[in-house]
Amino acid sequence: MTATPGRLDLPARRRRHARLIAALTTLIGACAEAAGEVYRPIAAAPPDTAVTERSEEAATVLRELMVCGELAADDVLDEAVDSAVLTGLLALQEARTASDPSTAAELCLSAVPHIALAVTLASADLD
């Protein structure tokens, strides 16, 4: 029995993908560090300091949700942030209990968009 050409390249393909994933996770880490450098001083600022960070996309979506006027914008935004954080944390919890490191890494990376969404929503300025 002979191996198919695609099968012969599988180990090389896996290594190539592993290098790509490693580079992308380094990039995610660098982005997180850069965001931390921006938001740590804001978080540590005295309460009377004005902070005007804006996410137009999140604000637009929220305004669309508020058209009916039944809910307060702050309440909807808070719930959206909580939901995104919870979804990300659930993915991280699942990563902790994964049976192998590869699955754990994939699950950990799947949490990133949820956490990024939570940051976007939390930084939305509706004023």
Coordinates of C-alpha atoms in Angstrom, one line a residue:
M1 CA 0.0 0.0 0.0
T2 CA 1.4 3.4 -1.0
A3 CA 0.7 6.7 0.8
T4 CA -1.2 9.4 -1.1
P5 CA 0.8 12.6 -1.9
G6 CA -1.4 14.6 0.5
R7 CA -0.7 12.1 3.3
L8 CA 3.0 12.5 2.8
D9 CA 2.7 16.2 3.4
L10 CA 0.6 15.9 6.5
P11 CA 3.5 16.3 9.0
A12 CA 4.9 19.3 7.1
R13 CA 1.4 20.8 6.9
R14 CA 0.9 20.4 10.7
R15 CA 4.2 22.0 11.4
R16 CA 3.4 24.9 9.1
H17 CA 0.0 25.4 10.8
A18 CA 1.7 25.1 14.2
R19 CA 4.1 27.9 13.2
L20 CA 1.2 30.0 12.0
I21 CA -0.8 29.5 15.2
A22 CA 2.2 30.3 17.3
A23 CA 2.8 33.5 15.4
L24 CA -0.9 34.5 15.6
T25 CA -1.0 33.8 19.4
T26 CA 2.0 36.0 19.8
L27 CA 0.2 38.7 17.9
I28 CA -2.9 38.3 20.1
G29 CA -0.7 38.6 23.2
A30 CA 1.0 41.7 21.8
C31 CA -2.4 43.2 21.0
A32 CA -3.6 42.4 24.5
E33 CA -0.5 44.0 26.0
A34 CA -1.0 47.1 23.9
A35 CA -4.6 47.4 25.0
G36 CA -3.6 46.9 28.6
E37 CA -1.1 49.8 28.3
V38 CA -4.0 52.0 27.1
Y39 CA -6.6 50.9 29.5
R40 CA -4.6 50.4 32.8
P41 CA -4.1 54.2 33.2
I42 CA -7.7 54.8 32.4
A43 CA -8.8 52.2 35.0
A44 CA -6.5 53.7 37.6
A45 CA -7.6 57.3 36.9
P46 CA -9.5 59.2 39.6
P47 CA -13.3 58.9 39.2
D48 CA -13.7 62.6 38.1
T49 CA -11.4 62.1 35.1
A50 CA -13.3 62.3 31.8
V51 CA -12.7 59.3 29.5
T52 CA -14.0 59.4 26.0
E53 CA -13.3 56.1 24.2
R54 CA -15.7 55.4 21.4
S55 CA -16.7 52.3 19.5
E56 CA -19.1 53.5 16.8
E57 CA -20.1 50.1 15.7
A58 CA -21.1 49.0 19.2
A59 CA -22.9 52.3 19.8
T60 CA -24.8 52.0 16.5
V61 CA -26.0 48.4 17.3
L62 CA -27.0 49.5 20.8
R63 CA -28.9 52.5 19.5
E64 CA -30.8 50.2 17.1
L65 CA -31.7 48.0 20.0
M66 CA -33.0 50.9 22.0
V67 CA -35.3 52.3 19.3
C68 CA -38.3 50.8 21.1
G69 CA -37.4 52.7 24.3
E70 CA -38.4 49.8 26.6
L71 CA -34.9 49.3 28.1
A72 CA -32.2 51.6 29.2
A73 CA -29.2 51.7 27.0
D74 CA -26.8 51.2 29.9
D75 CA -28.7 48.1 31.0
V76 CA -28.6 46.5 27.5
L77 CA -24.9 47.4 27.2
D78 CA -24.1 45.9 30.6
E79 CA -25.9 42.7 29.8
A80 CA -24.1 42.5 26.4
V81 CA -20.7 42.9 28.2
D82 CA -21.6 40.3 30.8
S83 CA -22.8 37.9 28.1
A84 CA -19.6 38.3 26.0
V85 CA -17.4 37.9 29.1
L86 CA -19.3 34.8 30.3
T87 CA -19.0 33.2 26.8
G88 CA -15.3 33.8 26.7
L89 CA -14.8 32.5 30.3
L90 CA -16.8 29.4 29.5
A91 CA -14.5 28.7 26.5
L92 CA -11.5 29.1 28.8
Q93 CA -13.0 26.8 31.4
E94 CA -13.5 24.2 28.7
A95 CA -9.9 24.7 27.6
R96 CA -8.8 23.9 31.2
T97 CA -10.5 20.6 31.1
A98 CA -9.5 19.6 27.6
S99 CA -8.0 16.2 27.2
D100 CA -5.0 17.2 25.1
P101 CA -2.9 20.4 24.6
S102 CA -4.0 20.9 21.0
T103 CA -7.7 21.0 21.9
A104 CA -6.9 23.2 24.9
A105 CA -5.1 25.7 22.7
E106 CA -7.9 25.8 20.1
L107 CA -10.5 26.3 22.9
C108 CA -8.4 29.0 24.4
L109 CA -8.2 30.8 21.1
S110 CA -11.9 30.5 20.6
A111 CA -12.4 32.7 23.6
V112 CA -10.5 35.6 22.1
P113 CA -13.4 37.0 19.9
H114 CA -15.8 36.9 22.9
I115 CA -13.3 38.7 25.1
A116 CA -12.6 41.2 22.3
L117 CA -16.3 41.8 21.9
A118 CA -16.6 42.4 25.6
V119 CA -13.9 45.0 25.4
T120 CA -15.5 46.7 22.5
L121 CA -18.9 46.8 24.2
A122 CA -17.4 48.0 27.5
S123 CA -15.6 50.9 25.8
A124 CA -18.7 52.0 23.9
D125 CA -19.5 55.7 24.5
L126 CA -23.2 56.4 23.8
D127 CA -23.1 60.1 24.5

